[in-house]
JSON list of C-alpha atoms in Angstrom, two decimals:
[
{"chain": "A", "resi": 1, "resn": "MET", "atom": "CA", "xyz": [-34.57, -56.49, 13.54]},
{"chain": "A", "resi": 2, "resn": "ASP", "atom": "CA", "xyz": [-37.02, -58.52, 11.45]},
{"chain": "A", "resi": 3, "resn": "ALA", "atom": "CA", "xyz": [-37.71, -57.62, 7.82]},
{"chain": "A", "resi": 4, "resn": "ALA", "atom": "CA", "xyz": [-41.10, -55.99, 8.47]},
{"chain": "A", "resi": 5, "resn": "ARG", "atom": "CA", "xyz": [-39.71, -53.69, 11.16]},
{"chain": "A", "resi": 6, "resn": "TYR", "atom": "CA", "xyz": [-36.75, -52.80, 8.93]},
{"chain": "A", "resi": 7, "resn": "ARG", "atom": "CA", "xyz": [-39.09, -51.91, 6.03]},
{"chain": "A", "resi": 8, "resn": "ALA", "atom": "CA", "xyz": [-41.26, -49.83, 8.36]},
{"chain": "A", "resi": 9, "resn": "ALA", "atom": "CA", "xyz": [-38.22, -47.98, 9.75]},
{"chain": "A", "resi": 10, "resn": "ALA", "atom": "CA", "xyz": [-36.89, -47.35, 6.23]},
{"chain": "A", "resi": 11, "resn": "ALA", "atom": "CA", "xyz": [-40.30, -46.09, 5.08]},
{"chain": "A", "resi": 12, "resn": "GLY", "atom": "CA", "xyz": [-40.42, -43.74, 8.08]},
{"chain": "A", "resi": 13, "resn": "ARG", "atom": "CA", "xyz": [-36.99, -42.31, 7.23]},
{"chain": "A", "resi": 14, "resn": "ARG", "atom": "CA", "xyz": [-38.01, -41.79, 3.57]},
{"chain": "A", "resi": 15, "resn": "SER", "atom": "CA", "xyz": [-41.23, -40.10, 4.66]},
{"chain": "A", "resi": 16, "resn": "ARG", "atom": "CA", "xyz": [-39.42, -37.73, 7.05]},
{"chain": "A", "resi": 17, "resn": "ALA", "atom": "CA", "xyz": [-36.85, -36.87, 4.35]},
{"chain": "A", "resi": 18, "resn": "ALA", "atom": "CA", "xyz": [-39.58, -36.16, 1.79]},
{"chain": "A", "resi": 19, "resn": "GLY", "atom": "CA", "xyz": [-41.42, -34.00, 4.34]},
{"chain": "A", "resi": 20, "resn": "GLU", "atom": "CA", "xyz": [-38.27, -31.97, 4.96]},
{"chain": "A", "resi": 21, "resn": "ILE", "atom": "CA", "xyz": [-37.73, -31.45, 1.23]},
{"chain": "A", "resi": 22, "resn": "TRP", "atom": "CA", "xyz": [-41.39, -30.44, 0.83]},
{"chain": "A", "resi": 23, "resn": "GLU", "atom": "CA", "xyz": [-40.99, -27.88, 3.60]},
{"chain": "A", "resi": 24, "resn": "GLU", "atom": "CA", "xyz": [-37.85, -26.47, 1.93]},
{"chain": "A", "resi": 25, "resn": "VAL", "atom": "CA", "xyz": [-39.74, -26.06, -1.35]},
{"chain": "A", "resi": 26, "resn": "ILE", "atom": "CA", "xyz": [-42.53, -24.17, 0.43]},
{"chain": "A", "resi": 27, "resn": "GLU", "atom": "CA", "xyz": [-40.03, -22.01, 2.32]},
{"chain": "A", "resi": 28, "resn": "ALA", "atom": "CA", "xyz": [-38.36, -21.07, -0.99]},
{"chain": "A", "resi": 29, "resn": "ALA", "atom": "CA", "xyz": [-41.75, -19.99, -2.37]},
{"chain": "A", "resi": 30, "resn": "CYS", "atom": "CA", "xyz": [-42.49, -17.98, 0.78]},
{"chain": "A", "resi": 31, "resn": "ARG", "atom": "CA", "xyz": [-39.12, -16.19, 0.41]},
{"chain": "A", "resi": 32, "resn": "HIS", "atom": "CA", "xyz": [-39.93, -15.39, -3.23]},
{"chain": "A", "resi": 33, "resn": "TYR", "atom": "CA", "xyz": [-43.35, -14.00, -2.33]},
{"chain": "A", "resi": 34, "resn": "ARG", "atom": "CA", "xyz": [-41.79, -11.97, 0.50]},
{"chain": "A", "resi": 35, "resn": "LEU", "atom": "CA", "xyz": [-39.03, -10.53, -1.74]},
{"chain": "A", "resi": 36, "resn": "THR", "atom": "CA", "xyz": [-41.48, -9.58, -4.47]},
{"chain": "A", "resi": 37, "resn": "GLY", "atom": "CA", "xyz": [-43.88, -7.97, -1.99]},
{"chain": "A", "resi": 38, "resn": "ALA", "atom": "CA", "xyz": [-46.70, -10.33, -2.89]},
{"chain": "A", "resi": 39, "resn": "ALA", "atom": "CA", "xyz": [-47.13, -11.86, 0.58]},
{"chain": "A", "resi": 40, "resn": "GLU", "atom": "CA", "xyz": [-45.67, -12.36, 4.02]},
{"chain": "A", "resi": 41, "resn": "ILE", "atom": "CA", "xyz": [-46.17, -16.03, 4.90]},
{"chain": "A", "resi": 42, "resn": "THR", "atom": "CA", "xyz": [-44.36, -17.81, 7.71]},
{"chain": "A", "resi": 43, "resn": "LYS", "atom": "CA", "xyz": [-44.24, -21.30, 9.15]},
{"chain": "A", "resi": 44, "resn": "THR", "atom": "CA", "xyz": [-46.11, -21.74, 12.41]},
{"chain": "A", "resi": 45, "resn": "PRO", "atom": "CA", "xyz": [-43.70, -22.93, 15.12]},
{"chain": "A", "resi": 46, "resn": "GLU", "atom": "CA", "xyz": [-44.43, -26.30, 16.68]},
{"chain": "A", "resi": 47, "resn": "PRO", "atom": "CA", "xyz": [-46.01, -25.84, 20.12]},
{"chain": "A", "resi": 48, "resn": "MET", "atom": "CA", "xyz": [-43.46, -27.60, 22.32]},
{"chain": "A", "resi": 49, "resn": "LYS", "atom": "CA", "xyz": [-41.85, -27.19, 25.71]},
{"chain": "A", "resi": 50, "resn": "PRO", "atom": "CA", "xyz": [-38.26, -28.23, 26.51]},
{"chain": "A", "resi": 51, "resn": "LEU", "atom": "CA", "xyz": [-38.06, -30.74, 29.36]},
{"chain": "A", "resi": 52, "resn": "GLY", "atom": "CA", "xyz": [-34.45, -30.04, 30.22]},
{"chain": "A", "resi": 53, "resn": "ARG", "atom": "CA", "xyz": [-31.29, -28.21, 29.29]},
{"chain": "A", "resi": 54, "resn": "PRO", "atom": "CA", "xyz": [-29.64, -28.80, 25.90]},
{"chain": "A", "resi": 55, "resn": "ASN", "atom": "CA", "xyz": [-26.77, -31.27, 25.80]},
{"chain": "A", "resi": 56, "resn": "SER", "atom": "CA", "xyz": [-23.32, -30.42, 24.42]},
{"chain": "A", "resi": 57, "resn": "ARG", "atom": "CA", "xyz": [-24.62, -30.89, 20.85]},
{"chain": "A", "resi": 58, "resn": "GLY", "atom": "CA", "xyz": [-27.53, -28.50, 21.40]},
{"chain": "A", "resi": 59, "resn": "GLN", "atom": "CA", "xyz": [-30.11, -31.29, 21.55]},
{"chain": "A", "resi": 60, "resn": "PHE", "atom": "CA", "xyz": [-32.84, -31.43, 24.17]},
{"chain": "A", "resi": 61, "resn": "LEU", "atom": "CA", "xyz": [-35.85, -33.50, 25.11]},
{"chain": "A", "resi": 62, "resn": "ALA", "atom": "CA", "xyz": [-39.20, -31.76, 24.55]},
{"chain": "A", "resi": 63, "resn": "CYS", "atom": "CA", "xyz": [-42.90, -32.52, 24.53]},
{"chain": "A", "resi": 64, "resn": "TYR", "atom": "CA", "xyz": [-45.72, -31.04, 22.50]},
{"chain": "A", "resi": 65, "resn": "THR", "atom": "CA", "xyz": [-47.88, -28.69, 24.55]},
{"chain": "A", "resi": 66, "resn": "LYS", "atom": "CA", "xyz": [-50.91, -29.03, 22.23]},
{"chain": "A", "resi": 67, "resn": "GLN", "atom": "CA", "xyz": [-51.88, -30.36, 18.84]},
{"chain": "A", "resi": 68, "resn": "ALA", "atom": "CA", "xyz": [-50.23, -28.66, 15.88]},
{"chain": "A", "resi": 69, "resn": "GLN", "atom": "CA", "xyz": [-51.92, -25.70, 14.20]},
{"chain": "A", "resi": 70, "resn": "PRO", "atom": "CA", "xyz": [-51.93, -25.17, 10.42]},
{"chain": "A", "resi": 71, "resn": "ASP", "atom": "CA", "xyz": [-48.38, -25.15, 9.07]},
{"chain": "A", "resi": 72, "resn": "TYR", "atom": "CA", "xyz": [-48.33, -21.68, 7.49]},
{"chain": "A", "resi": 73, "resn": "GLY", "atom": "CA", "xyz": [-50.09, -18.37, 7.89]},
{"chain": "A", "resi": 74, "resn": "GLY", "atom": "CA", "xyz": [-49.71, -14.80, 6.71]},
{"chain": "A", "resi": 75, "resn": "THR", "atom": "CA", "xyz": [-51.04, -11.91, 4.69]},
{"chain": "A", "resi": 76, "resn": "LEU", "atom": "CA", "xyz": [-51.29, -11.33, 0.96]},
{"chain": "A", "resi": 77, "resn": "LYS", "atom": "CA", "xyz": [-50.64, -7.98, -0.67]},
{"chain": "A", "resi": 78, "resn": "GLY", "atom": "CA", "xyz": [-53.90, -6.12, -0.27]},
{"chain": "A", "resi": 79, "resn": "GLY", "atom": "CA", "xyz": [-54.46, -7.39, 3.27]},
{"chain": "A", "resi": 80, "resn": "ARG", "atom": "CA", "xyz": [-56.20, -10.75, 2.92]},
{"chain": "A", "resi": 81, "resn": "SER", "atom": "CA", "xyz": [-55.10, -13.47, 5.35]},
{"chain": "A", "resi": 82, "resn": "ILE", "atom": "CA", "xyz": [-53.91, -16.86, 4.20]},
{"chain": "A", "resi": 83, "resn": "TYR", "atom": "CA", "xyz": [-53.63, -20.11, 6.21]},
{"chain": "A", "resi": 84, "resn": "PHE", "atom": "CA", "xyz": [-52.72, -23.54, 5.00]},
{"chain": "A", "resi": 85, "resn": "GLU", "atom": "CA", "xyz": [-51.59, -26.97, 6.02]},
{"chain": "A", "resi": 86, "resn": "ALA", "atom": "CA", "xyz": [-48.92, -28.71, 3.93]},
{"chain": "A", "resi": 87, "resn": "LYS", "atom": "CA", "xyz": [-49.10, -32.47, 3.36]},
{"chain": "A", "resi": 88, "resn": "HIS", "atom": "CA", "xyz": [-46.93, -34.81, 1.33]},
{"chain": "A", "resi": 89, "resn": "THR", "atom": "CA", "xyz": [-47.74, -38.30, 0.10]},
{"chain": "A", "resi": 90, "resn": "ASP", "atom": "CA", "xyz": [-46.13, -40.89, -2.11]},
{"chain": "A", "resi": 91, "resn": "ASP", "atom": "CA", "xyz": [-49.39, -42.87, -2.20]},
{"chain": "A", "resi": 92, "resn": "GLU", "atom": "CA", "xyz": [-52.05, -42.98, -4.88]},
{"chain": "A", "resi": 93, "resn": "ARG", "atom": "CA", "xyz": [-54.37, -40.87, -2.72]},
{"chain": "A", "resi": 94, "resn": "ILE", "atom": "CA", "xyz": [-54.37, -38.27, 0.06]},
{"chain": "A", "resi": 95, "resn": "GLU", "atom": "CA", "xyz": [-56.58, -38.97, 3.05]},
{"chain": "A", "resi": 96, "resn": "GLN", "atom": "CA", "xyz": [-58.65, -36.37, 4.87]},
{"chain": "A", "resi": 97, "resn": "ARG", "atom": "CA", "xyz": [-57.59, -37.77, 8.25]},
{"chain": "A", "resi": 98, "resn": "ARG", "atom": "CA", "xyz": [-54.05, -36.47, 7.69]},
{"chain": "A", "resi": 99, "resn": "LEU", "atom": "CA", "xyz": [-55.17, -33.25, 9.44]},
{"chain": "A", "resi": 100, "resn": "THR", "atom": "CA", "xyz": [-55.70, -33.20, 13.20]},
{"chain": "A", "resi": 101, "resn": "GLN", "atom": "CA", "xyz": [-59.01, -31.98, 14.55]},
{"chain": "A", "resi": 102, "resn": "GLU", "atom": "CA", "xyz": [-57.31, -28.81, 15.83]},
{"chain": "A", "resi": 103, "resn": "GLN", "atom": "CA", "xyz": [-55.83, -28.10, 12.38]},
{"chain": "A", "resi": 104, "resn": "GLN", "atom": "CA", "xyz": [-59.27, -28.59, 10.84]},
{"chain": "A", "resi": 105, "resn": "ASP", "atom": "CA", "xyz": [-60.88, -26.33, 13.45]},
{"chain": "A", "resi": 106, "resn": "ASP", "atom": "CA", "xyz": [-58.26, -23.61, 12.87]},
{"chain": "A", "resi": 107, "resn": "LEU", "atom": "CA", "xyz": [-58.63, -23.73, 9.07]},
{"chain": "A", "resi": 108, "resn": "GLU", "atom": "CA", "xyz": [-62.41, -23.60, 9.45]},
{"chain": "A", "resi": 109, "resn": "ALA", "atom": "CA", "xyz": [-62.25, -20.60, 11.82]},
{"chain": "A", "resi": 110, "resn": "HIS", "atom": "CA", "xyz": [-59.94, -18.65, 9.50]},
{"chain": "A", "resi": 111, "resn": "HIS", "atom": "CA", "xyz": [-62.06, -19.58, 6.47]},
{"chain": "A", "resi": 112, "resn": "LYS", "atom": "CA", "xyz": [-65.22, -18.32, 8.21]},
{"chain": "A", "resi": 113, "resn": "LEU", "atom": "CA", "xyz": [-63.46, -15.01, 8.92]},
{"chain": "A", "resi": 114, "resn": "GLY", "atom": "CA", "xyz": [-62.64, -14.56, 5.22]},
{"chain": "A", "resi": 115, "resn": "ALA", "atom": "CA", "xyz": [-59.08, -15.90, 5.03]},
{"chain": "A", "resi": 116, "resn": "ILE", "atom": "CA", "xyz": [-57.92, -17.96, 2.10]},
{"chain": "A", "resi": 117, "resn": "ALA", "atom": "CA", "xyz": [-57.59, -21.42, 3.65]},
{"chain": "A", "resi": 118, "resn": "PHE", "atom": "CA", "xyz": [-56.40, -24.57, 1.90]},
{"chain": "A", "resi": 119, "resn": "VAL", "atom": "CA", "xyz": [-54.37, -27.75, 2.10]},
{"chain": "A", "resi": 120, "resn": "LEU", "atom": "CA", "xyz": [-51.22, -27.70, -0.02]},
{"chain": "A", "resi": 121, "resn": "VAL", "atom": "CA", "xyz": [-50.50, -31.23, -1.22]},
{"chain": "A", "resi": 122, "resn": "SER", "atom": "CA", "xyz": [-47.33, -32.69, -2.68]},
{"chain": "A", "resi": 123, "resn": "VAL", "atom": "CA", "xyz": [-47.55, -36.03, -4.45]},
{"chain": "A", "resi": 124, "resn": "SER", "atom": "CA", "xyz": [-44.13, -37.65, -4.79]},
{"chain": "A", "resi": 125, "resn": "LEU", "atom": "CA", "xyz": [-42.52, -34.18, -4.78]},
{"chain": "A", "resi": 126, "resn": "THR", "atom": "CA", "xyz": [-43.44, -33.87, -8.47]},
{"chain": "A", "resi": 127, "resn": "ASP", "atom": "CA", "xyz": [-47.10, -32.81, -8.51]},
{"chain": "A", "resi": 128, "resn": "PHE", "atom": "CA", "xyz": [-48.53, -30.05, -6.34]},
{"chain": "A", "resi": 129, "resn": "TYR", "atom": "CA", "xyz": [-52.11, -29.12, -5.47]},
{"chain": "A", "resi": 130, "resn": "ARG", "atom": "CA", "xyz": [-53.87, -26.33, -3.56]},
{"chain": "A", "resi": 131, "resn": "VAL", "atom": "CA", "xyz": [-57.09, -27.89, -2.28]},
{"chain": "A", "resi": 132, "resn": "PRO", "atom": "CA", "xyz": [-59.51, -25.20, -1.03]},
{"chain": "A", "resi": 133, "resn": "TRP", "atom": "CA", "xyz": [-60.48, -25.75, 2.59]},
{"chain": "A", "resi": 134, "resn": "PRO", "atom": "CA", "xyz": [-64.22, -26.25, 1.82]},
{"chain": "A", "resi": 135, "resn": "VAL", "atom": "CA", "xyz": [-63.34, -29.02, -0.65]},
{"chain": "A", "resi": 136, "resn": "TRP", "atom": "CA", "xyz": [-61.03, -30.76, 1.84]},
{"chain": "A", "resi": 137, "resn": "ARG", "atom": "CA", "xyz": [-63.58, -30.34, 4.64]},
{"chain": "A", "resi": 138, "resn": "ASP", "atom": "CA", "xyz": [-66.46, -31.69, 2.53]},
{"chain": "A", "resi": 139, "resn": "MET", "atom": "CA", "xyz": [-64.49, -34.46, 0.82]},
{"chain": "A", "resi": 140, "resn": "ALA", "atom": "CA", "xyz": [-66.91, -37.21, 1.94]},
{"chain": "A", "resi": 141, "resn": "GLU", "atom": "CA", "xyz": [-69.93, -35.37, 0.51]},
{"chain": "A", "resi": 142, "resn": "ILE", "atom": "CA", "xyz": [-68.16, -34.38, -2.72]},
{"chain": "A", "resi": 143, "resn": "TYR", "atom": "CA", "xyz": [-66.37, -37.66, -3.51]},
{"chain": "A", "resi": 144, "resn": "GLY", "atom": "CA", "xyz": [-68.33, -40.15, -1.41]},
{"chain": "A", "resi": 145, "resn": "ARG", "atom": "CA", "xyz": [-65.23, -40.99, 0.66]},
{"chain": "A", "resi": 146, "resn": "LYS", "atom": "CA", "xyz": [-62.62, -39.34, 2.84]},
{"chain": "A", "resi": 147, "resn": "TYR", "atom": "CA", "xyz": [-59.74, -39.28, 0.37]},
{"chain": "A", "resi": 148, "resn": "MET", "atom": "CA", "xyz": [-58.89, -37.80, -3.00]},
{"chain": "A", "resi": 149, "resn": "THR", "atom": "CA", "xyz": [-57.13, -39.51, -5.89]},
{"chain": "A", "resi": 150, "resn": "HIS", "atom": "CA", "xyz": [-54.60, -37.94, -8.27]},
{"chain": "A", "resi": 151, "resn": "ALA", "atom": "CA", "xyz": [-57.35, -37.49, -10.86]},
{"chain": "A", "resi": 152, "resn": "GLU", "atom": "CA", "xyz": [-59.55, -35.64, -8.37]},
{"chain": "A", "resi": 153, "resn": "LEU", "atom": "CA", "xyz": [-56.65, -33.47, -7.22]},
{"chain": "A", "resi": 154, "resn": "SER", "atom": "CA", "xyz": [-55.78, -32.46, -10.80]},
{"chain": "A", "resi": 155, "resn": "ARG", "atom": "CA", "xyz": [-58.24, -29.54, -10.92]},
{"chain": "A", "resi": 156, "resn": "TYR", "atom": "CA", "xyz": [-56.35, -27.95, -8.00]},
{"chain": "A", "resi": 157, "resn": "GLU", "atom": "CA", "xyz": [-52.87, -28.29, -9.50]},
{"chain": "A", "resi": 158, "resn": "VAL", "atom": "CA", "xyz": [-50.45, -25.41, -9.05]},
{"chain": "A", "resi": 159, "resn": "PRO", "atom": "CA", "xyz": [-47.42, -24.87, -11.29]},
{"chain": "A", "resi": 160, "resn": "ALA", "atom": "CA", "xyz": [-43.89, -25.61, -10.20]},
{"chain": "A", "resi": 161, "resn": "THR", "atom": "CA", "xyz": [-40.63, -24.99, -12.01]},
{"chain": "A", "resi": 162, "resn": "ALA", "atom": "CA", "xyz": [-37.08, -25.83, -10.95]},
{"chain": "A", "resi": 163, "resn": "GLY", "atom": "CA", "xyz": [-37.97, -26.57, -7.34]},
{"chain": "A", "resi": 164, "resn": "PHE", "atom": "CA", "xyz": [-40.19, -23.49, -6.98]},
{"chain": "A", "resi": 165, "resn": "ILE", "atom": "CA", "xyz": [-43.87, -24.05, -6.31]},
{"chain": "A", "resi": 166, "resn": "LYS", "atom": "CA", "xyz": [-46.21, -21.21, -7.27]},
{"chain": "A", "resi": 167, "resn": "PHE", "atom": "CA", "xyz": [-48.82, -22.03, -4.66]},
{"chain": "A", "resi": 168, "resn": "LEU", "atom": "CA", "xyz": [-50.41, -18.55, -4.87]},
{"chain": "A", "resi": 169, "resn": "HIS", "atom": "CA", "xyz": [-50.90, -18.89, -8.64]},
{"chain": "A", "resi": 170, "resn": "GLY", "atom": "CA", "xyz": [-54.44, -17.84, -9.52]},
{"chain": "A", "resi": 171, "resn": "ILE", "atom": "CA", "xyz": [-55.28, -16.14, -6.24]},
{"chain": "A", "resi": 172, "resn": "GLU", "atom": "CA", "xyz": [-56.67, -12.76, -7.21]},
{"chain": "A", "resi": 173, "resn": "GLU", "atom": "CA", "xyz": [-54.86, -10.66, -4.58]},
{"chain": "A", "resi": 174, "resn": "VAL", "atom": "CA", "xyz": [-51.43, -11.71, -5.82]},
{"chain": "A", "resi": 175, "resn": "THR", "atom": "CA", "xyz": [-50.02, -9.39, -8.47]},
{"chain": "A", "resi": 176, "resn": "THR", "atom": "CA", "xyz": [-46.82, -11.30, -9.35]}
]
């Protein structure tokens, strides 16, 4: 394997590992909100279809049946719906194109119906931001380009302590 392919493979492994950690952090927050009665938020299962029987280790070949929907959805105490996509980056910016067209369409549809819709962004697993869907959607008009920098994300920062992200912080329906 040449050096460039090795670096690309290593970067892919790091990215997958960071994505898994990011998902664990969100799941911990969802458990907290569930246990405190503030919200019931669950991860949307990936739309896939097995192409055969599992092998002896429980593994199987599968294909996606359609583009992914937003990562999480649920209901806040008081009845308001919430939908969001979670994205992680180690770069200096987060690009709008990180969402598929179907994810964008779903967030837009839920937003139009009155749900709280946003993109939850992790930067290097140290800084966390809840970007309202209209801001993400209109990024080109607001910032003149289809990405946001750390400085632009800063106004959407949400607190995190000891591996727990308070992504509902500041949303009026939440009472905890």
